[in-house]
Each structure stands twice: as C-alpha cells, then as structure tokens.
Short mmCIF file of C-alpha atoms in Angstrom, two decimals:
data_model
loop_
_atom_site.label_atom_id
_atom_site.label_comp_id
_atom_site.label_asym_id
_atom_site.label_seq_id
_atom_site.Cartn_x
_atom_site.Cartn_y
_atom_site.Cartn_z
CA UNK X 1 0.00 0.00 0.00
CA UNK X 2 2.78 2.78 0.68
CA UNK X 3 4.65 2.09 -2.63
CA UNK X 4 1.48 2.58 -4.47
CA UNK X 5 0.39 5.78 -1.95
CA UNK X 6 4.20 7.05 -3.27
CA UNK X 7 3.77 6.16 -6.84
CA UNK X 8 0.55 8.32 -6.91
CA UNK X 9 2.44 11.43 -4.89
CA UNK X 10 5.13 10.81 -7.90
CA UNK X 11 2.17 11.32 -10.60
CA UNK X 12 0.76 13.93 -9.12
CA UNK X 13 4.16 15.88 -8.61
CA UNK X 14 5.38 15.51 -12.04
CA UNK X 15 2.47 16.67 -13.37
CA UNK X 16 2.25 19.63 -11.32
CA UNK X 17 5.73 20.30 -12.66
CA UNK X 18 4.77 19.85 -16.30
CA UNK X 19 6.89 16.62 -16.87
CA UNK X 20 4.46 13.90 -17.27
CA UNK X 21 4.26 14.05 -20.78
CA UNK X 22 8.55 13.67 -21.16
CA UNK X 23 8.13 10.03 -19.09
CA UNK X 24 7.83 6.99 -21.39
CA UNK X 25 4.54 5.22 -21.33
CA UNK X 26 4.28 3.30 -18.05
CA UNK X 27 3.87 -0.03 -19.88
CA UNK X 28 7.42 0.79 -21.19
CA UNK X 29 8.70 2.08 -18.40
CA UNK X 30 7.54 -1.07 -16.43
CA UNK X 31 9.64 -3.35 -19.06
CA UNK X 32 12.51 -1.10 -18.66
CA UNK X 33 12.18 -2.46 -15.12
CA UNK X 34 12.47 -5.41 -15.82
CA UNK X 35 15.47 -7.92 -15.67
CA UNK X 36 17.01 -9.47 -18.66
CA UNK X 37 16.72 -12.81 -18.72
CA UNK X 38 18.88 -15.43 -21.13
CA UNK X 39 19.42 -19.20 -20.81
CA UNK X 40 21.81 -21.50 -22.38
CA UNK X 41 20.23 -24.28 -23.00
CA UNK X 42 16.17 -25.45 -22.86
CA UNK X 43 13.63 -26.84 -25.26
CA UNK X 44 10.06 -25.53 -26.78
CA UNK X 45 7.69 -26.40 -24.09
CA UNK X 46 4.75 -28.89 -24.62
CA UNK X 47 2.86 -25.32 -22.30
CA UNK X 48 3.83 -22.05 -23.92
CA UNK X 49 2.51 -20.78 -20.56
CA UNK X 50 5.80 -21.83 -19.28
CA UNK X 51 7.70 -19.17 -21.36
CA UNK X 52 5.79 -16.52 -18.86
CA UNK X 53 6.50 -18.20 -16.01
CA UNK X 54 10.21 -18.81 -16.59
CA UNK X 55 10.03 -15.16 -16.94
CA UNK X 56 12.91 -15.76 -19.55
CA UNK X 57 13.37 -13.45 -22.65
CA UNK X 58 15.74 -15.58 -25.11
CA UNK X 59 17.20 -18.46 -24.74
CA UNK X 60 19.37 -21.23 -26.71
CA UNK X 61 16.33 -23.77 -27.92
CA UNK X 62 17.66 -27.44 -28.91
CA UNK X 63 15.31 -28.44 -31.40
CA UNK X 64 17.47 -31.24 -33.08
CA UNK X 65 15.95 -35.02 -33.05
CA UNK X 66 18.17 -37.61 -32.19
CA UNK X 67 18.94 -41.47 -33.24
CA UNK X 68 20.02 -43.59 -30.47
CA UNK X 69 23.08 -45.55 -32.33
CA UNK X 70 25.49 -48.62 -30.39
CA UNK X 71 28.99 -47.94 -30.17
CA UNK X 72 31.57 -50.69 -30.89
CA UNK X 73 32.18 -50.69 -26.95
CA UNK X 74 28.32 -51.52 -25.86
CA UNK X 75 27.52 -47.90 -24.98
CA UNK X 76 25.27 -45.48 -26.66
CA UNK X 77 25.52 -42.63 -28.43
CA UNK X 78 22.41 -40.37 -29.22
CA UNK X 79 23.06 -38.67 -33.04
CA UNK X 80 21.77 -36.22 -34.32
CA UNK X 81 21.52 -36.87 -37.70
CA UNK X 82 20.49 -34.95 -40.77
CA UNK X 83 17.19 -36.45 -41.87
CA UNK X 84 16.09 -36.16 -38.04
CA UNK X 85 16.96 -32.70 -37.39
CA UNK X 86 15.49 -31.20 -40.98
CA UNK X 87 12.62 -32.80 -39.70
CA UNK X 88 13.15 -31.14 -36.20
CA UNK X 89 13.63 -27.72 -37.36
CA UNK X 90 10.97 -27.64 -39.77
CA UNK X 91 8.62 -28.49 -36.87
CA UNK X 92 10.11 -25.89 -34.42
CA UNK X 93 10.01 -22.85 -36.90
CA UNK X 94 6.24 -24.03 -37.48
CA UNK X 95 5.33 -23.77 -34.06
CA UNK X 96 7.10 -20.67 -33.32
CA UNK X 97 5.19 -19.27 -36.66
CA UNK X 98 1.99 -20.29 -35.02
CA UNK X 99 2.62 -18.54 -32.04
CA UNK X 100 3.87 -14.91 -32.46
CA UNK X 101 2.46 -13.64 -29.04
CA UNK X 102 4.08 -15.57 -27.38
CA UNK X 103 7.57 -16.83 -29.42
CA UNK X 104 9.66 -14.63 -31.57
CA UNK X 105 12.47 -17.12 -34.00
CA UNK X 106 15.82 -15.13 -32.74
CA UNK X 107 17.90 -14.53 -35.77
CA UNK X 108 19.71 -11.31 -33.66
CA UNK X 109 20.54 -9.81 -30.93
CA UNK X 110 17.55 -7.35 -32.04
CA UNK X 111 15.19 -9.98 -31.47
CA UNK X 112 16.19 -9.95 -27.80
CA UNK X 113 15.12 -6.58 -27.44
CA UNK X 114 12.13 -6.81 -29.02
CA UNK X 115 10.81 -10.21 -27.51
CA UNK X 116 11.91 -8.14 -23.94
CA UNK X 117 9.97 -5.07 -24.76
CA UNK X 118 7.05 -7.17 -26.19
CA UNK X 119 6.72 -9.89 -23.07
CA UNK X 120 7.71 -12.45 -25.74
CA UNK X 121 10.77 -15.16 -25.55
CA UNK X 122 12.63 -15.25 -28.27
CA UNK X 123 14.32 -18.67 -28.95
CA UNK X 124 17.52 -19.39 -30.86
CA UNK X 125 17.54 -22.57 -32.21
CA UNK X 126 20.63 -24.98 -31.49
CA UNK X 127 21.55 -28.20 -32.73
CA UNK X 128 23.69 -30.44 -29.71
CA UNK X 129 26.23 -31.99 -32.61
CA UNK X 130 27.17 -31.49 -35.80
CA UNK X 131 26.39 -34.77 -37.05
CA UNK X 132 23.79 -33.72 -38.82
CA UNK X 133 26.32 -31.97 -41.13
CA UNK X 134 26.64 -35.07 -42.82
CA UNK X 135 27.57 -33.40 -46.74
CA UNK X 136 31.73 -31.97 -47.44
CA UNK X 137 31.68 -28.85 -46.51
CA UNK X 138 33.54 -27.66 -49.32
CA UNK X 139 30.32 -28.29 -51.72
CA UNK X 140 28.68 -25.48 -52.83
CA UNK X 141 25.38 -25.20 -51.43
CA UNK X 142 25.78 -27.70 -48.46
CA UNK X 143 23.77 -28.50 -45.25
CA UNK X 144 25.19 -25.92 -42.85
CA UNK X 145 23.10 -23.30 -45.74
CA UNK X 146 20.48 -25.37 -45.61
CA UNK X 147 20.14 -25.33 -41.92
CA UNK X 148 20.83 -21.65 -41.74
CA UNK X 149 17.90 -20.93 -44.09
CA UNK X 150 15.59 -22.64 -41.74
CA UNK X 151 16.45 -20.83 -38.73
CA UNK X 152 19.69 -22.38 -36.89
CA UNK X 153 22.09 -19.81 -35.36
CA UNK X 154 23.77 -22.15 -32.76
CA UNK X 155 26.08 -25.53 -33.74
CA UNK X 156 27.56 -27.25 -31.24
CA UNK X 157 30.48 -29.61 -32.58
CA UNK X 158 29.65 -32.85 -30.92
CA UNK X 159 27.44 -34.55 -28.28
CA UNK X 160 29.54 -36.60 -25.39
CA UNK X 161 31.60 -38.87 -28.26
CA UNK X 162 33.63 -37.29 -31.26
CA UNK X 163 32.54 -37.43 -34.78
CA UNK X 164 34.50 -36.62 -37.92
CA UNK X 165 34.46 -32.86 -36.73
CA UNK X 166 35.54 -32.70 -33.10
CA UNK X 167 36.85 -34.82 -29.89
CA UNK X 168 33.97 -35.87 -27.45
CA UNK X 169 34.34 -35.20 -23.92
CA UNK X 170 33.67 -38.73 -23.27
CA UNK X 171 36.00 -40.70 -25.44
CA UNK X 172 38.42 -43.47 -24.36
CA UNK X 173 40.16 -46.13 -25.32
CA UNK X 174 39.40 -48.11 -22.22
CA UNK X 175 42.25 -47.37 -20.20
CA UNK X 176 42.12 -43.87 -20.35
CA UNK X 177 40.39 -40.46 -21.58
CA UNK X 178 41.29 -39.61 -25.11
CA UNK X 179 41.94 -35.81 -25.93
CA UNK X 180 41.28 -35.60 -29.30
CA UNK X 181 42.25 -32.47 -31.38
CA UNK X 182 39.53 -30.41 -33.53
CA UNK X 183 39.86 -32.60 -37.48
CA UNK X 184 40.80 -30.80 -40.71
CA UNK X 185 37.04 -31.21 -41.24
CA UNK X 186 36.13 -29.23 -38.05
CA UNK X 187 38.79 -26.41 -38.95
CA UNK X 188 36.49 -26.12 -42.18
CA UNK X 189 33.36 -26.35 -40.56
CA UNK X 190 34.44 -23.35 -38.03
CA UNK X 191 35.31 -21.49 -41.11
CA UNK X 192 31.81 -22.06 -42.63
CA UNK X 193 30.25 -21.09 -39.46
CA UNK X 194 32.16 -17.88 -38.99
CA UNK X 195 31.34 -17.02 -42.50
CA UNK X 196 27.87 -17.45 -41.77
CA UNK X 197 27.67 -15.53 -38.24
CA UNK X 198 26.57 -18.40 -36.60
CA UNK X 199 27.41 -19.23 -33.17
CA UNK X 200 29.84 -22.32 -32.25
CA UNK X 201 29.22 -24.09 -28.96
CA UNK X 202 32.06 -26.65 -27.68
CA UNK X 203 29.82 -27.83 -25.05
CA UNK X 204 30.60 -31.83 -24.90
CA UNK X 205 33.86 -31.45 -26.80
CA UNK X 206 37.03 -32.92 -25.48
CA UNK X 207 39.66 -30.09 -23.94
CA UNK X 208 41.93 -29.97 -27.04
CA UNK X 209 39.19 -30.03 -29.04
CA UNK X 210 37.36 -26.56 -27.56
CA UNK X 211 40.74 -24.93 -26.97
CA UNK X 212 41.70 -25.61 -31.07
CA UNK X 213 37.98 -24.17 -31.99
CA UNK X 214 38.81 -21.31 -29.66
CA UNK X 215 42.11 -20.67 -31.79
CA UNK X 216 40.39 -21.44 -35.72
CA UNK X 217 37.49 -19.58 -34.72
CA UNK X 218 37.66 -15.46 -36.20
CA UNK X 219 34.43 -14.52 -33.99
CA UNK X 220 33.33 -15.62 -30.13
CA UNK X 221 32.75 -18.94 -29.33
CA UNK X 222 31.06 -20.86 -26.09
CA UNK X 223 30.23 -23.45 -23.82
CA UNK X 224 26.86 -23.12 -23.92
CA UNK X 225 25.94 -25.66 -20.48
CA UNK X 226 28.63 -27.51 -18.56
CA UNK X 227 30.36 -27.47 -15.55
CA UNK X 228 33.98 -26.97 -13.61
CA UNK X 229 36.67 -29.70 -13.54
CA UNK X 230 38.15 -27.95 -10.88
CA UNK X 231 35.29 -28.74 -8.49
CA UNK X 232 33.87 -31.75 -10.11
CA UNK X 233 36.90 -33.97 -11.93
CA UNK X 234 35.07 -35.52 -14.30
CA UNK X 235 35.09 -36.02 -18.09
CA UNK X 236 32.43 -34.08 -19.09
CA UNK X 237 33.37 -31.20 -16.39
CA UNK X 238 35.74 -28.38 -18.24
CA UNK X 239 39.41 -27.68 -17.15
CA UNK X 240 40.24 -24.10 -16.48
CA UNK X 241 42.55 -23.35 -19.32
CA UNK X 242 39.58 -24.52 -21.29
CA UNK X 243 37.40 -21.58 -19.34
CA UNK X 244 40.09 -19.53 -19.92
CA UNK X 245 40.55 -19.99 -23.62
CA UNK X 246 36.78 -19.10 -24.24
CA UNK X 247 36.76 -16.11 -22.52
CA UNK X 248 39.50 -14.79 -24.62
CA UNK X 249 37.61 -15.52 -27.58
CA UNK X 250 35.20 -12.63 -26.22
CA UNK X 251 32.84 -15.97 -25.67
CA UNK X 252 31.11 -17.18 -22.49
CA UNK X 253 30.84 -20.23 -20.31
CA UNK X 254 27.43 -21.25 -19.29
CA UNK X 255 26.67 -23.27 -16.40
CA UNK X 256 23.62 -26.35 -16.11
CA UNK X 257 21.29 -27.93 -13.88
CA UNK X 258 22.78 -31.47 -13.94
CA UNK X 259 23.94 -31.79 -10.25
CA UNK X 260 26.10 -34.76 -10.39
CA UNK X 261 28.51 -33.03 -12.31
CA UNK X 262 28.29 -29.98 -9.96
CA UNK X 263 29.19 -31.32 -6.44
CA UNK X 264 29.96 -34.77 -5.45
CA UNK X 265 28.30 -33.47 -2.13
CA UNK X 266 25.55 -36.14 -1.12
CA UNK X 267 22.78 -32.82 -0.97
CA UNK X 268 22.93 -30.29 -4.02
CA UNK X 269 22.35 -27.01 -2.99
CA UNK X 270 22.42 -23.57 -4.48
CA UNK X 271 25.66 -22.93 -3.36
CA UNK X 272 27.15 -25.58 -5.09
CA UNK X 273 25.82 -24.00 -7.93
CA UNK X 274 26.47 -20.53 -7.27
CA UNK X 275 30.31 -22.10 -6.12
CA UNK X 276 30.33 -22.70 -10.07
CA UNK X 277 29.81 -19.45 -11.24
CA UNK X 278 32.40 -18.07 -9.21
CA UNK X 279 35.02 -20.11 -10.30
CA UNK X 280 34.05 -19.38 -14.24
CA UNK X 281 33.88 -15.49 -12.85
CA UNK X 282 37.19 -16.12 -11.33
CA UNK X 283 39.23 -17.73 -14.27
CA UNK X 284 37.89 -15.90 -17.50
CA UNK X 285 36.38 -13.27 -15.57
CA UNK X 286 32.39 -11.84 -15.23
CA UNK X 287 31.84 -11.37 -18.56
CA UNK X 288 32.07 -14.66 -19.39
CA UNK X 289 29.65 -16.28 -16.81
CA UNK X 290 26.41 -17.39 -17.65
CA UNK X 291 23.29 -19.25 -17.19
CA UNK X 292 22.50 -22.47 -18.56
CA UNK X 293 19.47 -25.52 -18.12
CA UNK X 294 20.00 -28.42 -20.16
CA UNK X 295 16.33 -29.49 -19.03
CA UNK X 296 12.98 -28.38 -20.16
CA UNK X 297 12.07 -24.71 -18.62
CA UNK X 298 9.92 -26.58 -16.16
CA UNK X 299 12.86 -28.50 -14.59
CA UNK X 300 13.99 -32.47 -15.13
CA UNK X 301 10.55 -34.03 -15.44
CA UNK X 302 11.50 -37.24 -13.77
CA UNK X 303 12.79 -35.65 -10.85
CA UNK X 304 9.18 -33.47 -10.77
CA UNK X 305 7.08 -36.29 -10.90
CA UNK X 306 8.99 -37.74 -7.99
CA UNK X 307 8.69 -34.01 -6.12
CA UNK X 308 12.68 -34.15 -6.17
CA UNK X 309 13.51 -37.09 -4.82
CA UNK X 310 16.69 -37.62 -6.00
CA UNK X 311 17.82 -40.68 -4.48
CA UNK X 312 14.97 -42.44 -6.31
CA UNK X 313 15.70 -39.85 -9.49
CA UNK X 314 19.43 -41.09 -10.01
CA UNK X 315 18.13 -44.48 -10.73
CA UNK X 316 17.34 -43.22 -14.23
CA UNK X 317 21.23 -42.35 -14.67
CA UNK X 318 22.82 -45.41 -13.12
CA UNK X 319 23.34 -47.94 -15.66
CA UNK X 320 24.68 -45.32 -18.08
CA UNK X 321 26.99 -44.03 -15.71
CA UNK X 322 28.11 -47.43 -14.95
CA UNK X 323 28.88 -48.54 -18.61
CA UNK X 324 31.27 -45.76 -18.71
CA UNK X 325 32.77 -46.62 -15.57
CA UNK X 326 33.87 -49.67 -16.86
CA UNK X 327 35.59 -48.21 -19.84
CA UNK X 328 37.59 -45.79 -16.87
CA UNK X 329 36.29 -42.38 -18.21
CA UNK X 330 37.49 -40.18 -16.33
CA UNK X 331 34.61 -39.34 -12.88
CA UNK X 332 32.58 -42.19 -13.54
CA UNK X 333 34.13 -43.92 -10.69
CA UNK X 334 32.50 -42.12 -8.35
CA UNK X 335 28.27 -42.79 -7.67
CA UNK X 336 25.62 -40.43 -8.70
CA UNK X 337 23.91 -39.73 -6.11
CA UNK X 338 21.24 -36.61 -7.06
CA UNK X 339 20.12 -35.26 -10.48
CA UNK X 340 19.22 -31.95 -9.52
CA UNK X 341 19.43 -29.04 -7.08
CA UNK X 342 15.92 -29.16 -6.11
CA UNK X 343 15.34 -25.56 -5.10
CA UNK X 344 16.55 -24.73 -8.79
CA UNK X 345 14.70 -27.28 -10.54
CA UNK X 346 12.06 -24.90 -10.89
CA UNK X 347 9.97 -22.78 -13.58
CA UNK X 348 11.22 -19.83 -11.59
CA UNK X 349 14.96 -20.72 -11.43
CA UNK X 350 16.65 -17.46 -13.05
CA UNK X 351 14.83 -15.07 -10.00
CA UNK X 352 15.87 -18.01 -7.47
CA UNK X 353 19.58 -17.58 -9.19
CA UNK X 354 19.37 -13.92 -9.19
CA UNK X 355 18.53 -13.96 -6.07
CA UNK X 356 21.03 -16.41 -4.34
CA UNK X 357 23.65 -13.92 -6.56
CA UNK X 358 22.73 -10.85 -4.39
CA UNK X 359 22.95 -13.15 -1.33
CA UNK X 360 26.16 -14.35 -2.30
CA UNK X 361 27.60 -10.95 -2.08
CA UNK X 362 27.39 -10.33 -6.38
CA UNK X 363 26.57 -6.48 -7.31
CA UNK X 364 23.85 -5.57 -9.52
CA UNK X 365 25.68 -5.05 -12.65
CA UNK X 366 27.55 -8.61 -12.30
CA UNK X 367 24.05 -10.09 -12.09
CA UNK X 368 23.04 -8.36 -14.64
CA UNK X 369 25.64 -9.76 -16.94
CA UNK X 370 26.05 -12.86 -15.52
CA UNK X 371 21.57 -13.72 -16.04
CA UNK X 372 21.50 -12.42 -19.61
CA UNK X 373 23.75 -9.30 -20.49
CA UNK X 374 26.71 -11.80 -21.62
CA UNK X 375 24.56 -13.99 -23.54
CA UNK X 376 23.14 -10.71 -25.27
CA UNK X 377 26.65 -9.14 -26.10
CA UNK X 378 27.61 -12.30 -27.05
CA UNK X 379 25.22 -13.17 -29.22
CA UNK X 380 25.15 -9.38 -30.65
CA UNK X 381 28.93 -9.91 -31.42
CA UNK X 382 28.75 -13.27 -33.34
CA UNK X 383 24.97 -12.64 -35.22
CA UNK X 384 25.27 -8.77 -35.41
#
C-alpha cells in the first residue's frame, strides 16, 4: 500500500511540474524495469505458458531429433543426424510461426530486445552436434546453408563422443580419456560457421578439441551448459585453461542444472551452484559467466514427478553411468547420487539464481551480466 500511496504522490508531482508528458509510457517504463533474462540451454515447451512463467526473454532452444546408435564398446551414443533434425527444425520454426504472441524465432541480438519489450521469448535454435552436417563442406550449397535458411544460429560440434568434426568429452580407449584435437574437417566447418555468423558451442567437446575451436574460430565462441573440472573432476566437467581460452575468444561459459557433475556433495544445494559461477567469474572473468538448463524450462521431469527425490531420481542415470565406468572415463568412478538441485529445478529458477547472486555478495551489474547481459553481447557480437 505505501509504494502505491508514493507512486501516486510521484504522478501527481510531475504533473504539477509539467513533466508527465517527457516520461515513457508506463507499460514501457515497467519493461525497462524489468530484468534481462537469457538461458543456455532449454527446449520448446509442450505449455507455452511456461515461457511466462520462466520469466525468460531468449534463450538457446535445442530443437534437433536424435537417433540412439550402439557404439563398438556396448555404450550409446544419441546422433543427431540430418534427416532427423530437418525434420526437427521444420517443426520448431512451425510452431514458433503459429505462435507470435508468445515466441519470436531469434535470428539477432535485435530480437532480444524486441521479444523483452514485447513480453515475448525469443528462442535461438541450437543443434547439440554437428552430425547432422553429414555433406563436405567444401560443396557449394551444403547443409550448414540449408540449416541456416531454416532458422539455426547455434552448432555445437559434438554430443559426449567425437565425430569426424571434433573430440567428445567422453572418449576413451578403455584405459584412459582420449583428448582428441579439432579434425581438418572441423577447422572447415568453423570457417563455414564464422562465414555465416553463426554461433559455435564446444559444449561436450574434449579439452583440445574446444581450446583448437577457440584458436580457428575469427568470432566468439562458447560453452553453452557444462560445468567446472576444478570442483567436479570428471570427463564431461571443463578444465580451467579450457574456461580460460573461451573467454579470450570474447565468448562465455554457461553453467547447467545437472547436479552430479556440480558437487559430489551427497545434498545439491544452491551454493554448489552458485560455487560454479564463481570459479568461471574467477578464471575468464564476469563477462564470461552465464546461465545455462540443459532441461525443459519446467525443470527435469522425472525428478518433478517424484517431487525431487533424487535418491529415487538417479536411478534413471545409473546404468549409463556405470557402462562408462567400466571403460575408466574419467569421474565415472565415483556414484551419482542426485540429479538436480531441487530448489533450482524450478519454472522460476533465473529469479531463485538472481537472487542467491545478491545473497552471495554479487553487485547488480555482475548479475546483470552474468543472467542475460553476456549472452546478449555475445550473441550481438557473433549474429550482429
């Protein structure tokens, strides 16, 4: 009641003084208000009502299909291949087309602004591996154009194993992790993608690989979701000079939801998470911190149904994580024991994040950069 007693006084002041009519409509000046919100990494929801709730205003959108394929050793890989992700895309741009109050296809950083002013989201679609980039690249008219056309702006090299393009984080030999360099075929698909001012994420590629695509690469580059080796040493968990390396690119590092490769802590908690974005903060500084999900905007839908319970979530996880074991990649050795930080697996995660930021002693312009400002700059500098 007093803050809308004082916003009244306000009015009724400026008007007196003749300088009403200089303010911006309140509707805009409300928005101006309001934070900016960015996430690395989610899908389209089966609710658009959860694009409102999340309260986010862009985000990276996976929209790629995948084929489950055997590897040689027993495990699995998941592919994205080319028939399944033209498929994909063509069915994300659809629904975003049928939906232009609420979704806005981000081609810009333009399109951030205007899906912020407009209470939209605007989603940039991402493919996790560029398997589906199946043509040479040095044909004319190839698939990387053709995937362009239809709306991609984000290609991330590879997905946990390599391909003819990148190492995977999650290689081995069986004995121990294999680091494999960036190919003569990923220098050229870098090249393609710079040329085209799209974005290239080295989320799930192996060290040497992201720290040879942070060298080839003319224009920023990222780690769209993953975590810190230095607090979690595991395979899929990225070593400092690997931070370090994308943050001189002008790029950013974005941190997820999955737990397990968060804290090997028995409980999750925010502060394991927040422990994560200080460490990124403190090795390629705050600009290149940033927020990422890796589950649906909702939160890990397993773990939901189960209201969190994450000894009973894990479950889901085990056998995988035990199949690598065997092979000795690197972290597997030690048990999952949660999925998710259950406070964060939540529709309202970012404000829960912001918030847990002021707590933690973070100012409000190294929120601010850390919840969407570097994903906006960054994805101004690479798309224009």
């Amino acid at each position: 009641m007093a803050i809308e007693v004082n916003r009244r006084q306000l009015i009724k002041s400026l008007a007196a003084a003749g300088l009403l009519s200089q303010l911006p409509p309140i509707t805009a000046w409300a928005q101006s208000d309001k934070p900016l919100y960015i996430d690395g990494l989610s899908f389209l929801p089966d609710d658009l009502a959860d694009l409102g709730a999340s309260k986010l205003d862009a985000y990276l959108c996976d929209i790629s299909a995948i084929e489950a394929i055997k590897q040689s050793d027993g495990t699995t890989n998941y592919k994205r291949t080319y028939n399944a992700c033209v498929k994909s895309i063509s069915d994300a741009l659809a629904r975003v087309n049928q939906h232009p109050d609420k979704l806005l296809l981000g081609q810009s950083s333009q399109d951030i602004k205007r899906a912020h002013s407009s209470g939209r989201t605007a989603v940039f679609f991402q493919i996790q591996g560029a398997d589906c980039v199946e043509d040479s690249i040095d044909q004319g008219l190839n698939q990387v154009d053709e995937f362009y056309q239809r709306g991609l702006r984000v290609l991330q090299l590879t997905h946990h194993y390599g391909n003819k393009f990148s190492g995977g984080a999650l290689d081995n030999d069986g004995k121990q992790g294999l680091n494999l360099p960036l190919t003569a075929a990923g220098h050229q698909l870098i090249d393609k993608l710079n040329s085209h001012k799209m974005l290239i994420d080295v989320s799930h590629s192996s060290p040497q690989s992201a720290l040879d695509s942070a060298k080839a690469s003319r224009a920023p580059i990222v780690q769209s979701h993953g975590a810190v080796r230095a607090l979690v040493n595991h395979a899929r968990c990225s070593p400092d000079e690997v931070i370090k390396a994308i943050a001189d690119t002008g790029g950013l590092f974005g941190v997820f939801m999955m737990s397990f490769w968060l804290t090997n802590d028995k409980v999750p908690t925010t502060e394991h998470y927040v422990a994560q974005l200080k460490h990124v903060a403190n090795i390629g500084g705050i600009n290149a911190v940033a927020i990422a999900n890796d589950y649906p905007l909702r939160g890990q839908k397993n773990l939901l149904k189960l209201n969190n319970d994450n000894a009973e979530g894990v479950k889901q996880y085990v056998e995988w994580w035990h199949s690598l074991r065997a092979r000795g990649v690197l972290g597997f050795d030690v048990e999952p024991e949660h999925v998710v930080i259950p406070e964060l697996n939540h529709i309202q995660r970012m404000e829960r994040i912001d918030n847990a930021l002021s707590q933690a002693g973070f100012s409000s312009s190294q929120r601010a950069k850390i919840m969407g400002e570097n994903w906006q700059r960054v994805l101004g500098d690479v798309l224009g």
